[in-house]
Amino acid sequence: MKITLINASPKKRGSFSNYILNELLPLVKTESEPEILSMSFWDDDFFNDLCSSDVLVFAFPLYVDSLPASFLHFLMHFEERLKGSPANIRIYGLVNAGFLEGHQNRYALEILSHFCRRAGLTWGGGLGIGGGPFLHGMANVSWKFSAKRPVYDGLVHLSEAIKNGQVLENDLLITPKIPRKIYMTVANHQWITEAKKNGLKKKELYKK
Ligand SMILES: Cc1cc2nc3c(=O)[nH]c(=O)nc-3n(C[C@H](O)[C@H](O)[C@H](O)COP(=O)(O)O)c2cc1C
């Protein structure tokens, strides 16, 4: 079974999507080695690689409750490409959000499932993870840590479905186990620090 993992984050480097695919990689190892591709550049070879796969896993960030425009653009081309040569591929989504709650990702996964139906692909289901930047910042902390554990359990659940050729009954929407108040305090602090680094004052963040 050929499994291809695709990083669909628009970030050139340092994306959570890339990090989480590297964590998924050993869990979906079968007799053949899965590979991770980046969507930063796509040509005929890239599409050939996708079309010769049995399974594709798209990892991407949640942008405004939806998919990044670059990913949507890619999907439109992929759909055109599939019209010429339909393929029997199972698709899974792995989306992460800045907000803490996993359910923030539900519409983005629904959009990807609609794409699959339209393009004649099999929708295998998705994993929606909340608190992406927090989890990324804790990359060096073991998955056994209670705050991260539910996310790892979700990854294992997804990997089992992928390897066993199963379709998830429901999307897995996972919230890291961290009090919301603490998360919001840290997130707001980071948001303001990032703004300052980029020459913006705090009040400029709230301008309407
Ligand atoms: C343009 C933009 C829109 C975003 N929209 C949302 C959103 O609607 N909800 C949310 O929870 N996070 C949102 N985020 C946060 C990202 O989903 C989050 O930072 C994610 O971890 C980035 O993943 P990546 O590193 O794989 O690109 C947005 C970020 C950007 C840059």
PDB file of C-alpha atoms and ligand atoms in Angstrom:
ATOM      1  CA  MET A   1       0.000   0.000   0.000  1.00  0.00           C
ATOM      2  CA  LYS A   2       1.478   3.339  -1.046  1.00  0.00           C
ATOM      3  CA  ILE A   3       0.816   6.015   1.584  1.00  0.00           C
ATOM      4  CA  THR A   4       1.730   9.626   0.830  1.00  0.00           C
ATOM      5  CA  LEU A   5       1.630  12.364   3.449  1.00  0.00           C
ATOM      6  CA  ILE A   6       1.309  15.917   2.166  1.00  0.00           C
ATOM      7  CA  ASN A   7       2.170  19.073   4.064  1.00  0.00           C
ATOM      8  CA  ALA A   8      -0.343  21.663   2.837  1.00  0.00           C
ATOM      9  CA  SER A   9       0.681  24.495   5.171  1.00  0.00           C
ATOM     10  CA  PRO A  10       1.579  27.694   3.291  1.00  0.00           C
ATOM     11  CA  LYS A  11       4.501  28.188   5.729  1.00  0.00           C
ATOM     12  CA  LYS A  12       7.831  27.600   4.018  1.00  0.00           C
ATOM     13  CA  ARG A  13       9.389  26.211   7.203  1.00  0.00           C
ATOM     14  CA  GLY A  14       8.566  25.489  10.818  1.00  0.00           C
ATOM     15  CA  SER A  15       4.944  24.469  10.330  1.00  0.00           C
ATOM     16  CA  PHE A  16       3.015  22.369  12.823  1.00  0.00           C
ATOM     17  CA  SER A  17       1.628  20.410   9.852  1.00  0.00           C
ATOM     18  CA  ASN A  18       5.124  19.250   8.955  1.00  0.00           C
ATOM     19  CA  TYR A  19       5.877  18.391  12.588  1.00  0.00           C
ATOM     20  CA  ILE A  20       2.707  16.323  13.036  1.00  0.00           C
ATOM     21  CA  LEU A  21       3.254  14.431   9.765  1.00  0.00           C
ATOM     22  CA  ASN A  22       6.703  13.447  11.013  1.00  0.00           C
ATOM     23  CA  GLU A  23       5.027  12.114  14.165  1.00  0.00           C
ATOM     24  CA  LEU A  24       2.467  10.198  12.078  1.00  0.00           C
ATOM     25  CA  LEU A  25       5.092   8.743   9.734  1.00  0.00           C
ATOM     26  CA  PRO A  26       6.373   5.901  11.983  1.00  0.00           C
ATOM     27  CA  LEU A  27       2.774   5.013  12.914  1.00  0.00           C
ATOM     28  CA  VAL A  28       1.746   4.365   9.303  1.00  0.00           C
ATOM     29  CA  LYS A  29       4.816   2.384   8.260  1.00  0.00           C
ATOM     30  CA  THR A  30       3.785  -0.783   6.424  1.00  0.00           C
ATOM     31  CA  GLU A  31       5.857  -2.986   4.133  1.00  0.00           C
ATOM     32  CA  SER A  32       6.498   0.112   2.012  1.00  0.00           C
ATOM     33  CA  GLU A  33       7.962   3.356   3.330  1.00  0.00           C
ATOM     34  CA  PRO A  34       5.479   6.269   3.360  1.00  0.00           C
ATOM     35  CA  GLU A  35       6.841   9.601   2.176  1.00  0.00           C
ATOM     36  CA  ILE A  36       6.185  13.210   3.126  1.00  0.00           C
ATOM     37  CA  LEU A  37       5.732  15.707   0.300  1.00  0.00           C
ATOM     38  CA  SER A  38       5.495  19.458   0.572  1.00  0.00           C
ATOM     39  CA  MET A  39       2.878  21.346  -1.400  1.00  0.00           C
ATOM     40  CA  SER A  40       5.100  24.371  -1.887  1.00  0.00           C
ATOM     41  CA  PHE A  41       5.746  23.298  -5.481  1.00  0.00           C
ATOM     42  CA  TRP A  42       3.613  21.015  -7.642  1.00  0.00           C
ATOM     43  CA  ASP A  43       4.239  19.827 -11.163  1.00  0.00           C
ATOM     44  CA  ASP A  44       3.356  16.754 -13.264  1.00  0.00           C
ATOM     45  CA  ASP A  45       5.681  14.521 -11.223  1.00  0.00           C
ATOM     46  CA  PHE A  46       3.992  15.664  -8.026  1.00  0.00           C
ATOM     47  CA  PHE A  47       0.517  14.802  -9.375  1.00  0.00           C
ATOM     48  CA  ASN A  48       1.814  11.464 -10.712  1.00  0.00           C
ATOM     49  CA  ASP A  49       3.100  10.677  -7.242  1.00  0.00           C
ATOM     50  CA  LEU A  50      -0.302  11.449  -5.719  1.00  0.00           C
ATOM     51  CA  CYS A  51      -2.278   9.544  -8.356  1.00  0.00           C
ATOM     52  CA  SER A  52      -0.161   6.412  -7.908  1.00  0.00           C
ATOM     53  CA  SER A  53      -0.853   6.405  -4.132  1.00  0.00           C
ATOM     54  CA  ASP A  54      -3.490   4.295  -2.393  1.00  0.00           C
ATOM     55  CA  VAL A  55      -3.773   6.735   0.494  1.00  0.00           C
ATOM     56  CA  LEU A  56      -3.183  10.476   0.788  1.00  0.00           C
ATOM     57  CA  VAL A  57      -3.084  12.328   4.091  1.00  0.00           C
ATOM     58  CA  PHE A  58      -3.329  16.115   3.787  1.00  0.00           C
ATOM     59  CA  ALA A  59      -2.070  18.029   6.832  1.00  0.00           C
ATOM     60  CA  PHE A  60      -2.973  21.716   6.910  1.00  0.00           C
ATOM     61  CA  PRO A  61      -3.688  24.643   9.234  1.00  0.00           C
ATOM     62  CA  LEU A  62      -7.169  26.019   9.846  1.00  0.00           C
ATOM     63  CA  TYR A  63      -7.483  29.424   8.178  1.00  0.00           C
ATOM     64  CA  VAL A  64     -10.651  31.390   8.977  1.00  0.00           C
ATOM     65  CA  ASP A  65     -12.568  28.182   9.748  1.00  0.00           C
ATOM     66  CA  SER A  66     -11.598  26.867   6.330  1.00  0.00           C
ATOM     67  CA  LEU A  67      -8.643  25.758   4.195  1.00  0.00           C
ATOM     68  CA  PRO A  68      -5.691  28.008   3.244  1.00  0.00           C
ATOM     69  CA  ALA A  69      -6.281  29.564  -0.196  1.00  0.00           C
ATOM     70  CA  SER A  70      -3.126  27.892  -1.551  1.00  0.00           C
ATOM     71  CA  PHE A  71      -4.528  24.486  -0.581  1.00  0.00           C
ATOM     72  CA  LEU A  72      -7.922  25.254  -2.183  1.00  0.00           C
ATOM     73  CA  HIS A  73      -6.109  26.350  -5.327  1.00  0.00           C
ATOM     74  CA  PHE A  74      -4.213  23.072  -5.370  1.00  0.00           C
ATOM     75  CA  LEU A  75      -7.413  21.015  -4.863  1.00  0.00           C
ATOM     76  CA  MET A  76      -9.035  22.717  -7.852  1.00  0.00           C
ATOM     77  CA  HIS A  77      -6.089  21.656 -10.035  1.00  0.00           C
ATOM     78  CA  PHE A  78      -6.103  18.173  -8.547  1.00  0.00           C
ATOM     79  CA  GLU A  79      -9.798  17.815  -9.404  1.00  0.00           C
ATOM     80  CA  GLU A  80      -9.123  18.831 -13.030  1.00  0.00           C
ATOM     81  CA  ARG A  81      -6.240  16.407 -13.203  1.00  0.00           C
ATOM     82  CA  LEU A  82      -8.415  13.553 -11.890  1.00  0.00           C
ATOM     83  CA  LYS A  83     -11.038  14.199 -14.572  1.00  0.00           C
ATOM     84  CA  GLY A  84      -8.518  12.952 -17.162  1.00  0.00           C
ATOM     85  CA  SER A  85      -7.490   9.876 -15.191  1.00  0.00           C
ATOM     86  CA  PRO A  86      -9.778   8.906 -12.292  1.00  0.00           C
ATOM     87  CA  ALA A  87      -7.926   7.266  -9.401  1.00  0.00           C
ATOM     88  CA  ASN A  88      -8.951   4.986  -6.579  1.00  0.00           C
ATOM     89  CA  ILE A  89      -7.494   6.887  -3.616  1.00  0.00           C
ATOM     90  CA  ARG A  90      -8.534   7.142   0.034  1.00  0.00           C
ATOM     91  CA  ILE A  91      -8.076  10.613   1.512  1.00  0.00           C
ATOM     92  CA  TYR A  92      -7.617  11.610   5.159  1.00  0.00           C
ATOM     93  CA  GLY A  93      -7.390  15.133   6.587  1.00  0.00           C
ATOM     94  CA  LEU A  94      -5.187  16.235   9.478  1.00  0.00           C
ATOM     95  CA  VAL A  95      -6.022  19.830  10.358  1.00  0.00           C
ATOM     96  CA  ASN A  96      -4.786  21.907  13.272  1.00  0.00           C
ATOM     97  CA  ALA A  97      -6.114  25.147  14.719  1.00  0.00           C
ATOM     98  CA  GLY A  98      -4.779  28.008  16.813  1.00  0.00           C
ATOM     99  CA  PHE A  99      -7.829  27.877  19.062  1.00  0.00           C
ATOM    100  CA  LEU A 100      -7.777  25.254  21.775  1.00  0.00           C
ATOM    101  CA  GLU A 101     -10.915  23.325  20.870  1.00  0.00           C
ATOM    102  CA  GLY A 102     -10.643  20.467  18.388  1.00  0.00           C
ATOM    103  CA  HIS A 103     -14.183  21.085  17.136  1.00  0.00           C
ATOM    104  CA  GLN A 104     -13.023  24.358  15.539  1.00  0.00           C
ATOM    105  CA  ASN A 105     -11.765  22.148  12.696  1.00  0.00           C
ATOM    106  CA  ARG A 106     -15.045  20.435  11.866  1.00  0.00           C
ATOM    107  CA  TYR A 107     -16.044  22.641   8.901  1.00  0.00           C
ATOM    108  CA  ALA A 108     -12.602  22.428   7.302  1.00  0.00           C
ATOM    109  CA  LEU A 109     -12.817  18.628   7.395  1.00  0.00           C
ATOM    110  CA  GLU A 110     -16.321  18.806   5.972  1.00  0.00           C
ATOM    111  CA  ILE A 111     -15.015  20.937   3.086  1.00  0.00           C
ATOM    112  CA  LEU A 112     -12.328  18.344   2.337  1.00  0.00           C
ATOM    113  CA  SER A 113     -14.937  15.564   2.421  1.00  0.00           C
ATOM    114  CA  HIS A 114     -17.053  17.501  -0.124  1.00  0.00           C
ATOM    115  CA  PHE A 115     -14.008  17.870  -2.343  1.00  0.00           C
ATOM    116  CA  CYS A 116     -13.509  14.079  -2.238  1.00  0.00           C
ATOM    117  CA  ARG A 117     -17.109  13.396  -3.243  1.00  0.00           C
ATOM    118  CA  ARG A 118     -16.853  15.862  -6.107  1.00  0.00           C
ATOM    119  CA  ALA A 119     -13.527  14.493  -7.337  1.00  0.00           C
ATOM    120  CA  GLY A 120     -14.591  10.837  -7.073  1.00  0.00           C
ATOM    121  CA  LEU A 121     -12.175  10.031  -4.230  1.00  0.00           C
ATOM    122  CA  THR A 122     -12.946   8.087  -1.058  1.00  0.00           C
ATOM    123  CA  TRP A 123     -13.148  10.197   2.087  1.00  0.00           C
ATOM    124  CA  GLY A 124     -11.490   8.282   4.930  1.00  0.00           C
ATOM    125  CA  GLY A 125     -12.223  10.885   7.615  1.00  0.00           C
ATOM    126  CA  GLY A 126     -10.168  13.381   9.511  1.00  0.00           C
ATOM    127  CA  LEU A 127      -8.383  14.334  12.684  1.00  0.00           C
ATOM    128  CA  GLY A 128      -8.913  17.912  13.872  1.00  0.00           C
ATOM    129  CA  ILE A 129      -6.479  19.092  16.528  1.00  0.00           C
ATOM    130  CA  GLY A 130      -6.856  22.206  18.674  1.00  0.00           C
ATOM    131  CA  GLY A 131      -3.979  24.154  20.234  1.00  0.00           C
ATOM    132  CA  GLY A 132      -1.531  23.601  17.355  1.00  0.00           C
ATOM    133  CA  PRO A 133       0.950  26.339  18.347  1.00  0.00           C
ATOM    134  CA  PHE A 134       0.910  25.119  21.972  1.00  0.00           C
ATOM    135  CA  LEU A 135       1.602  21.512  20.915  1.00  0.00           C
ATOM    136  CA  HIS A 136       4.333  22.690  18.567  1.00  0.00           C
ATOM    137  CA  GLY A 137       5.990  24.617  21.407  1.00  0.00           C
ATOM    138  CA  MET A 138       5.868  21.426  23.483  1.00  0.00           C
ATOM    139  CA  ALA A 139       7.375  19.264  20.724  1.00  0.00           C
ATOM    140  CA  ASN A 140      10.213  18.141  22.993  1.00  0.00           C
ATOM    141  CA  VAL A 141       7.834  16.995  25.738  1.00  0.00           C
ATOM    142  CA  SER A 142       6.780  13.329  25.669  1.00  0.00           C
ATOM    143  CA  TRP A 143       3.401  12.358  24.191  1.00  0.00           C
ATOM    144  CA  LYS A 144       2.787  10.668  27.551  1.00  0.00           C
ATOM    145  CA  PHE A 145       2.333  14.131  29.132  1.00  0.00           C
ATOM    146  CA  SER A 146      -1.368  14.346  30.058  1.00  0.00           C
ATOM    147  CA  ALA A 147      -1.996  17.572  28.107  1.00  0.00           C
ATOM    148  CA  LYS A 148      -0.707  15.993  24.883  1.00  0.00           C
ATOM    149  CA  ARG A 149      -1.866  12.410  25.394  1.00  0.00           C
ATOM    150  CA  PRO A 150      -5.365  12.791  23.804  1.00  0.00           C
ATOM    151  CA  VAL A 151      -3.708  14.130  20.633  1.00  0.00           C
ATOM    152  CA  TYR A 152      -1.376  11.134  20.440  1.00  0.00           C
ATOM    153  CA  ASP A 153      -4.335   8.783  20.959  1.00  0.00           C
ATOM    154  CA  GLY A 154      -6.033  10.542  18.024  1.00  0.00           C
ATOM    155  CA  LEU A 155      -2.930  10.056  15.855  1.00  0.00           C
ATOM    156  CA  VAL A 156      -2.830   6.349  16.712  1.00  0.00           C
ATOM    157  CA  HIS A 157      -6.563   6.002  15.948  1.00  0.00           C
ATOM    158  CA  LEU A 158      -6.056   7.718  12.582  1.00  0.00           C
ATOM    159  CA  SER A 159      -2.999   5.605  11.749  1.00  0.00           C
ATOM    160  CA  GLU A 160      -4.884   2.364  12.483  1.00  0.00           C
ATOM    161  CA  ALA A 161      -7.694   3.407  10.136  1.00  0.00           C
ATOM    162  CA  ILE A 162      -5.146   4.286   7.424  1.00  0.00           C
ATOM    163  CA  LYS A 163      -3.244   0.989   7.702  1.00  0.00           C
ATOM    164  CA  ASN A 164      -6.381  -1.166   7.943  1.00  0.00           C
ATOM    165  CA  GLY A 165      -8.082   0.502   4.985  1.00  0.00           C
ATOM    166  CA  GLN A 166     -10.903   1.806   7.173  1.00  0.00           C
ATOM    167  CA  VAL A 167     -13.069   4.844   6.907  1.00  0.00           C
ATOM    168  CA  LEU A 168     -13.565   6.701  10.211  1.00  0.00           C
ATOM    169  CA  GLU A 169     -17.179   6.664  11.346  1.00  0.00           C
ATOM    170  CA  ASN A 170     -16.821  10.215  12.679  1.00  0.00           C
ATOM    171  CA  ASP A 171     -14.053  12.780  12.415  1.00  0.00           C
ATOM    172  CA  LEU A 172     -11.798  12.835  15.477  1.00  0.00           C
ATOM    173  CA  LEU A 173     -11.874  16.304  17.045  1.00  0.00           C
ATOM    174  CA  ILE A 174      -9.280  16.543  19.792  1.00  0.00           C
ATOM    175  CA  THR A 175      -8.686  19.227  22.420  1.00  0.00           C
ATOM    176  CA  PRO A 176      -5.386  19.140  24.367  1.00  0.00           C
ATOM    177  CA  LYS A 177      -5.946  18.742  28.090  1.00  0.00           C
ATOM    178  CA  ILE A 178      -5.024  22.208  29.288  1.00  0.00           C
ATOM    179  CA  PRO A 179      -7.282  24.692  31.147  1.00  0.00           C
ATOM    180  CA  ARG A 180      -8.753  27.152  28.650  1.00  0.00           C
ATOM    181  CA  LYS A 181      -7.962  30.145  30.858  1.00  0.00           C
ATOM    182  CA  ILE A 182      -4.251  29.308  30.975  1.00  0.00           C
ATOM    183  CA  TYR A 183      -4.209  28.666  27.234  1.00  0.00           C
ATOM    184  CA  MET A 184      -5.833  32.024  26.472  1.00  0.00           C
ATOM    185  CA  THR A 185      -3.443  33.909  28.778  1.00  0.00           C
ATOM    186  CA  VAL A 186      -0.368  32.355  27.155  1.00  0.00           C
ATOM    187  CA  ALA A 187      -1.779  32.719  23.621  1.00  0.00           C
ATOM    188  CA  ASN A 188      -2.601  36.417  24.146  1.00  0.00           C
ATOM    189  CA  HIS A 189       0.845  37.053  25.573  1.00  0.00           C
ATOM    190  CA  GLN A 190       2.494  35.374  22.561  1.00  0.00           C
ATOM    191  CA  TRP A 191       0.223  37.199  20.131  1.00  0.00           C
ATOM    192  CA  ILE A 192       1.267  40.577  21.593  1.00  0.00           C
ATOM    193  CA  THR A 193       4.965  39.617  21.714  1.00  0.00           C
ATOM    194  CA  GLU A 194       4.848  38.571  18.028  1.00  0.00           C
ATOM    195  CA  ALA A 195       3.113  41.842  17.117  1.00  0.00           C
ATOM    196  CA  LYS A 196       5.799  43.886  18.906  1.00  0.00           C
ATOM    197  CA  LYS A 197       8.521  41.938  17.102  1.00  0.00           C
ATOM    198  CA  ASN A 198       6.859  43.033  13.880  1.00  0.00           C
ATOM    199  CA  GLY A 199       6.672  46.686  14.880  1.00  0.00           C
ATOM    200  CA  LEU A 200       2.996  46.758  15.980  1.00  0.00           C
ATOM    201  CA  LYS A 201       1.617  48.121  19.248  1.00  0.00           C
ATOM    202  CA  LYS A 202      -0.929  46.147  21.289  1.00  0.00           C
ATOM    203  CA  LYS A 203      -3.792  48.583  20.553  1.00  0.00           C
ATOM    204  CA  GLU A 204      -3.102  48.268  16.820  1.00  0.00           C
ATOM    205  CA  LEU A 205      -4.085  44.605  17.031  1.00  0.00           C
ATOM    206  CA  TYR A 206      -7.617  45.581  18.015  1.00  0.00           C
ATOM    207  CA  LYS A 207      -8.131  48.310  15.399  1.00  0.00           C
ATOM    208  CA  LYS A 208     -11.371  48.030  13.420  1.00  0.00           C
TER     209      LYS A 208
HETATM  210  C1  LIG B   1      -4.506  33.677   8.010  1.00  0.00           C
HETATM  211  C2  LIG B   1      -4.715  32.802   9.229  1.00  0.00           C
HETATM  212  C3  LIG B   1      -6.008  32.441   9.592  1.00  0.00           C
HETATM  213  C4  LIG B   1      -6.212  31.629  10.731  1.00  0.00           C
HETATM  214  N1  LIG B   1      -7.492  31.268  11.073  1.00  0.00           N
HETATM  215  C5  LIG B   1      -7.698  30.505  12.169  1.00  0.00           C
HETATM  216  C6  LIG B   1      -9.036  30.150  12.558  1.00  0.00           C
HETATM  217  O1  LIG B   1     -10.033  30.493  11.923  1.00  0.00           O
HETATM  218  N2  LIG B   1      -9.184  29.412  13.697  1.00  0.00           N
HETATM  219  C7  LIG B   1      -8.114  28.987  14.433  1.00  0.00           C
HETATM  220  O2  LIG B   1      -8.328  28.308  15.449  1.00  0.00           O
HETATM  221  N3  LIG B   1      -6.838  29.285  14.059  1.00  0.00           N
HETATM  222  C8  LIG B   1      -6.609  30.036  12.957  1.00  0.00           C
HETATM  223  N4  LIG B   1      -5.317  30.346  12.573  1.00  0.00           N
HETATM  224  C9  LIG B   1      -4.175  29.778  13.332  1.00  0.00           C
HETATM  225  C10 LIG B   1      -3.535  28.565  12.623  1.00  0.00           C
HETATM  226  O3  LIG B   1      -4.498  27.591  12.290  1.00  0.00           O
HETATM  227  C11 LIG B   1      -2.492  27.930  13.578  1.00  0.00           C
HETATM  228  O4  LIG B   1      -1.502  28.881  13.872  1.00  0.00           O
HETATM  229  C12 LIG B   1      -1.855  26.674  13.048  1.00  0.00           C
HETATM  230  O5  LIG B   1      -1.174  26.039  14.118  1.00  0.00           O
HETATM  231  C13 LIG B   1      -0.847  26.899  11.905  1.00  0.00           C
HETATM  232  O6  LIG B   1      -0.469  25.627  11.406  1.00  0.00           O
HETATM  233  P1  LIG B   1       0.831  25.417  10.476  1.00  0.00           P
HETATM  234  O7  LIG B   1       2.014  25.767  11.332  1.00  0.00           O
HETATM  235  O8  LIG B   1       0.794  23.976  10.103  1.00  0.00           O
HETATM  236  O9  LIG B   1       0.699  26.316   9.282  1.00  0.00           O
HETATM  237  C14 LIG B   1      -5.095  31.162  11.475  1.00  0.00           C
HETATM  238  C15 LIG B   1      -3.791  31.551  11.094  1.00  0.00           C
HETATM  239  C16 LIG B   1      -3.604  32.358   9.989  1.00  0.00           C
HETATM  240  C17 LIG B   1      -2.190  32.772   9.604  1.00  0.00           C
END
